[in-house]
């Protein structure tokens, strides 16, 4: 599974072939230059210094300087293009991830903490940069460098090469042992980081509740516990790294000592090993062990990032959370004829929210859906917009199953205003246009005057350029609803759904909002969900729902005369008012 994730990243990198080719080619050149330098040093000592060939020594030193200069240039090119490749890959993955999230079902966001999704989209994706820059690409260069160094060592002295090669299995065993241990600590780091992000996201949003119920100490203690676990997981990683690198240095030093001992003995006793060869091997050992140590380090970097990559690609490869869009019917405009035929639906398996409900809404009708909390009112509106797919039955709009209608086209004709209005941390005008360049400020002002919200907006500092802050935090609930009504009106629609959109009113804004609602629902198919039953006297039809069943249908007067479920709700609402 992990290999397939890495393959997917490498496959994405093939979209940037030129950058990838330059990076690989530069890595090959660097590997050759760094491995060839000790051989040049050996020649300068054994040939030119021992035989007092100053001219030859000068030439070889010039060559070493030129190669070192070229290596620095290639190093710059490698760093630049590997970073460029990594950023291109990250940009692509971010786009793919956000695009995937845009089409997920609402249930996914209900059961997945926002903090975790933020971690996936920011922190986990950033690990891919490290994997590319300090991982996959450089591992390739390190392996290539090791191979070239081993070849160069054989060209200098075969027996000394065998002594060095004897230490490689010990290095491999030690590296593999270290990798297995560090894998667990890296995974724990990512888990604890994700927990911390989720905790902070949730508690910062709910800070007012924490303060109202005097839960500051409890939340502080819980944060301290999560933070301590994250710190301890980092300490574990640091501890194991602190052991590994000194052990590698020790093994390197022992190998050098053996080479000097063996080479020195044969140089003095038999004279078949030259001083330049011994010095070259000291350089070779450093050059060999450094990439071997770096490979171990880079594998650990990849290991650290793999848990993040797994989470990212588990979302990218997950198709059960997306609404299947096989519809090919596109409407320029809906008439607004809606039919529910024996619809069953559940959020959780075997826990039905809607139990075989059937009803019809004619074009241009104003229909109210009422019932107690949790009866399934809002669920009906979610199903019309296809935020969820039904378990059984069928839903029809203008004579077509909604599954046969292109999903984006379906939603483009439906507008929803809820009690909890969401506004982006942006200006009022941008919250209204939502990036649509065809909606000009002049058009917005004309419509704002028509529905009676222009004076309210212009009373704000900077008027339509007023920044509402996150979730519209600088506005009251009623003011946010007024802006959401204007936003709806600026984007053409055929069906309007008001889900408790008039619940959170203050007396100053109540009259303005009701007149705005009357304007919005004029000659449109409208579905109104509300607990304010006194506002439903003029709707065309009322559907009373209880525990997922439609128990009554009719006009306000008909249901009052029936003296059943709806009449009971109506009387109860007046008792609460009094």
PDB file of C-alpha atoms in Angstrom, residues 123-240:
ATOM      1  CA  UNK A 123       1.131  19.866   7.329  1.00  0.00           C
ATOM      2  CA  UNK A 124       0.877  16.449   5.653  1.00  0.00           C
ATOM      3  CA  UNK A 125       1.259  17.896   2.167  1.00  0.00           C
ATOM      4  CA  UNK A 126       4.325  19.855   3.315  1.00  0.00           C
ATOM      5  CA  UNK A 127       5.975  16.525   4.205  1.00  0.00           C
ATOM      6  CA  UNK A 128       5.992  15.771   0.473  1.00  0.00           C
ATOM      7  CA  UNK A 129       8.438  18.679   0.005  1.00  0.00           C
ATOM      8  CA  UNK A 130      10.806  17.039   2.463  1.00  0.00           C
ATOM      9  CA  UNK A 131      10.320  13.632   0.833  1.00  0.00           C
ATOM     10  CA  UNK A 132      11.275  15.041  -2.565  1.00  0.00           C
ATOM     11  CA  UNK A 133      14.073  17.396  -1.538  1.00  0.00           C
ATOM     12  CA  UNK A 134      15.640  15.277   1.206  1.00  0.00           C
ATOM     13  CA  UNK A 135      14.203  11.888   0.314  1.00  0.00           C
ATOM     14  CA  UNK A 136      13.487  10.183  -2.999  1.00  0.00           C
ATOM     15  CA  UNK A 137      15.579  12.352  -5.327  1.00  0.00           C
ATOM     16  CA  UNK A 138      18.644  12.497  -3.081  1.00  0.00           C
ATOM     17  CA  UNK A 139      18.450   8.786  -2.258  1.00  0.00           C
ATOM     18  CA  UNK A 140      18.866   8.170  -5.969  1.00  0.00           C
ATOM     19  CA  UNK A 141      21.961  10.429  -5.950  1.00  0.00           C
ATOM     20  CA  UNK A 142      23.341   8.758  -2.816  1.00  0.00           C
ATOM     21  CA  UNK A 143      22.943   5.224  -4.223  1.00  0.00           C
ATOM     22  CA  UNK A 144      24.598   6.313  -7.461  1.00  0.00           C
ATOM     23  CA  UNK A 145      27.431   7.962  -5.513  1.00  0.00           C
ATOM     24  CA  UNK A 146      28.021   4.771  -3.491  1.00  0.00           C
ATOM     25  CA  UNK A 147      28.221   2.670  -6.676  1.00  0.00           C
ATOM     26  CA  UNK A 148      30.682   5.063  -8.359  1.00  0.00           C
ATOM     27  CA  UNK A 149      32.795   5.313  -5.167  1.00  0.00           C
ATOM     28  CA  UNK A 150      32.989   1.498  -4.948  1.00  0.00           C
ATOM     29  CA  UNK A 151      34.110   1.318  -8.591  1.00  0.00           C
ATOM     30  CA  UNK A 152      36.715   4.050  -8.001  1.00  0.00           C
ATOM     31  CA  UNK A 153      37.994   2.254  -4.899  1.00  0.00           C
ATOM     32  CA  UNK A 154      38.641  -0.897  -6.943  1.00  0.00           C
ATOM     33  CA  UNK A 155      40.614   1.108  -9.493  1.00  0.00           C
ATOM     34  CA  UNK A 156      42.836   2.422  -6.677  1.00  0.00           C
ATOM     35  CA  UNK A 157      43.436  -0.796  -4.620  1.00  0.00           C
ATOM     36  CA  UNK A 158      41.449  -4.050  -4.566  1.00  0.00           C
ATOM     37  CA  UNK A 159      42.474  -5.383  -1.102  1.00  0.00           C
ATOM     38  CA  UNK A 160      41.797  -2.100   0.657  1.00  0.00           C
ATOM     39  CA  UNK A 161      38.438  -2.042  -1.132  1.00  0.00           C
ATOM     40  CA  UNK A 162      37.541  -5.469   0.290  1.00  0.00           C
ATOM     41  CA  UNK A 163      38.334  -4.252   3.844  1.00  0.00           C
ATOM     42  CA  UNK A 164      35.926  -1.337   3.368  1.00  0.00           C
ATOM     43  CA  UNK A 165      33.249  -3.565   1.800  1.00  0.00           C
ATOM     44  CA  UNK A 166      33.407  -5.858   4.825  1.00  0.00           C
ATOM     45  CA  UNK A 167      31.981  -3.035   6.994  1.00  0.00           C
ATOM     46  CA  UNK A 168      28.997  -2.397   4.707  1.00  0.00           C
ATOM     47  CA  UNK A 169      26.831  -5.344   5.997  1.00  0.00           C
ATOM     48  CA  UNK A 170      27.228  -4.031   9.575  1.00  0.00           C
ATOM     49  CA  UNK A 171      26.095  -0.609   8.384  1.00  0.00           C
ATOM     50  CA  UNK A 172      23.086  -2.145   6.605  1.00  0.00           C
ATOM     51  CA  UNK A 173      21.996  -4.216   9.638  1.00  0.00           C
ATOM     52  CA  UNK A 174      22.311  -1.223  11.937  1.00  0.00           C
ATOM     53  CA  UNK A 175      20.348   1.006   9.525  1.00  0.00           C
ATOM     54  CA  UNK A 176      17.494  -1.506   9.131  1.00  0.00           C
ATOM     55  CA  UNK A 177      17.226  -1.943  12.902  1.00  0.00           C
ATOM     56  CA  UNK A 178      17.110   1.830  13.346  1.00  0.00           C
ATOM     57  CA  UNK A 179      14.473   2.217  10.640  1.00  0.00           C
ATOM     58  CA  UNK A 180      12.083  -0.230  12.304  1.00  0.00           C
ATOM     59  CA  UNK A 181      12.334   1.567  15.637  1.00  0.00           C
ATOM     60  CA  UNK A 182      12.025   5.075  14.218  1.00  0.00           C
ATOM     61  CA  UNK A 183       9.001   4.154  12.070  1.00  0.00           C
ATOM     62  CA  UNK A 184       6.835   3.859  15.185  1.00  0.00           C
ATOM     63  CA  UNK A 185       7.970   7.178  16.626  1.00  0.00           C
ATOM     64  CA  UNK A 186       7.321   9.020  13.346  1.00  0.00           C
ATOM     65  CA  UNK A 187       3.806   7.583  13.165  1.00  0.00           C
ATOM     66  CA  UNK A 188       3.150   8.615  16.752  1.00  0.00           C
ATOM     67  CA  UNK A 189       4.378  12.154  15.946  1.00  0.00           C
ATOM     68  CA  UNK A 190       1.856  12.529  13.084  1.00  0.00           C
ATOM     69  CA  UNK A 191      -1.007  11.133  15.181  1.00  0.00           C
ATOM     70  CA  UNK A 192      -0.292  13.486  18.096  1.00  0.00           C
ATOM     71  CA  UNK A 193       0.123  16.485  15.743  1.00  0.00           C
ATOM     72  CA  UNK A 194      -3.242  15.717  14.158  1.00  0.00           C
ATOM     73  CA  UNK A 195      -4.853  15.398  17.625  1.00  0.00           C
ATOM     74  CA  UNK A 196      -3.396  18.734  18.697  1.00  0.00           C
ATOM     75  CA  UNK A 197      -4.626  20.507  15.542  1.00  0.00           C
ATOM     76  CA  UNK A 198      -8.132  19.059  15.946  1.00  0.00           C
ATOM     77  CA  UNK A 199      -8.252  20.018  19.619  1.00  0.00           C
ATOM     78  CA  UNK A 200      -7.133  23.606  18.946  1.00  0.00           C
ATOM     79  CA  UNK A 201      -9.515  24.056  15.992  1.00  0.00           C
ATOM     80  CA  UNK A 202     -12.508  22.782  17.956  1.00  0.00           C
ATOM     81  CA  UNK A 203     -11.798  24.633  21.184  1.00  0.00           C
ATOM     82  CA  UNK A 204     -10.925  27.987  19.594  1.00  0.00           C
ATOM     83  CA  UNK A 205     -14.242  27.882  17.697  1.00  0.00           C
ATOM     84  CA  UNK A 206     -16.093  26.900  20.891  1.00  0.00           C
ATOM     85  CA  UNK A 207     -14.212  29.276  23.230  1.00  0.00           C
ATOM     86  CA  UNK A 208     -17.377  31.133  24.265  1.00  0.00           C
ATOM     87  CA  UNK A 209     -18.982  27.868  25.479  1.00  0.00           C
ATOM     88  CA  UNK A 210     -15.821  26.963  27.408  1.00  0.00           C
ATOM     89  CA  UNK A 211     -15.854  30.354  29.132  1.00  0.00           C
ATOM     90  CA  UNK A 212     -19.606  30.362  29.813  1.00  0.00           C
ATOM     91  CA  UNK A 213     -19.420  26.992  31.572  1.00  0.00           C
ATOM     92  CA  UNK A 214     -16.132  27.786  33.363  1.00  0.00           C
ATOM     93  CA  UNK A 215     -14.326  24.864  31.735  1.00  0.00           C
ATOM     94  CA  UNK A 216     -11.021  26.698  31.217  1.00  0.00           C
ATOM     95  CA  UNK A 217      -9.095  24.537  33.724  1.00  0.00           C
ATOM     96  CA  UNK A 218     -10.389  21.252  32.282  1.00  0.00           C
ATOM     97  CA  UNK A 219      -9.573  22.280  28.729  1.00  0.00           C
ATOM     98  CA  UNK A 220      -6.155  23.564  29.803  1.00  0.00           C
ATOM     99  CA  UNK A 221      -5.390  20.218  31.465  1.00  0.00           C
ATOM    100  CA  UNK A 222      -6.480  18.297  28.373  1.00  0.00           C
ATOM    101  CA  UNK A 223      -4.394  20.550  26.108  1.00  0.00           C
ATOM    102  CA  UNK A 224      -1.401  20.102  28.405  1.00  0.00           C
ATOM    103  CA  UNK A 225      -1.818  16.313  28.187  1.00  0.00           C
ATOM    104  CA  UNK A 226      -2.011  16.287  24.363  1.00  0.00           C
ATOM    105  CA  UNK A 227       0.893  18.730  24.086  1.00  0.00           C
ATOM    106  CA  UNK A 228       3.023  16.620  26.442  1.00  0.00           C
ATOM    107  CA  UNK A 229       2.344  13.472  24.401  1.00  0.00           C
ATOM    108  CA  UNK A 230       3.439  15.303  21.239  1.00  0.00           C
ATOM    109  CA  UNK A 231       6.602  16.531  22.973  1.00  0.00           C
ATOM    110  CA  UNK A 232       7.398  13.006  24.248  1.00  0.00           C
ATOM    111  CA  UNK A 233       6.965  11.537  20.753  1.00  0.00           C
ATOM    112  CA  UNK A 234       9.461  14.140  19.440  1.00  0.00           C
ATOM    113  CA  UNK A 235      11.872  13.289  22.262  1.00  0.00           C
ATOM    114  CA  UNK A 236      11.750   9.611  21.308  1.00  0.00           C
ATOM    115  CA  UNK A 237      12.715  10.472  17.738  1.00  0.00           C
ATOM    116  CA  UNK A 238      15.543  12.741  18.914  1.00  0.00           C
ATOM    117  CA  UNK A 239      16.807  10.031  21.286  1.00  0.00           C
ATOM    118  CA  UNK A 240      17.059   7.382  18.556  1.00  0.00           C
TER     119      UNK A 240
END
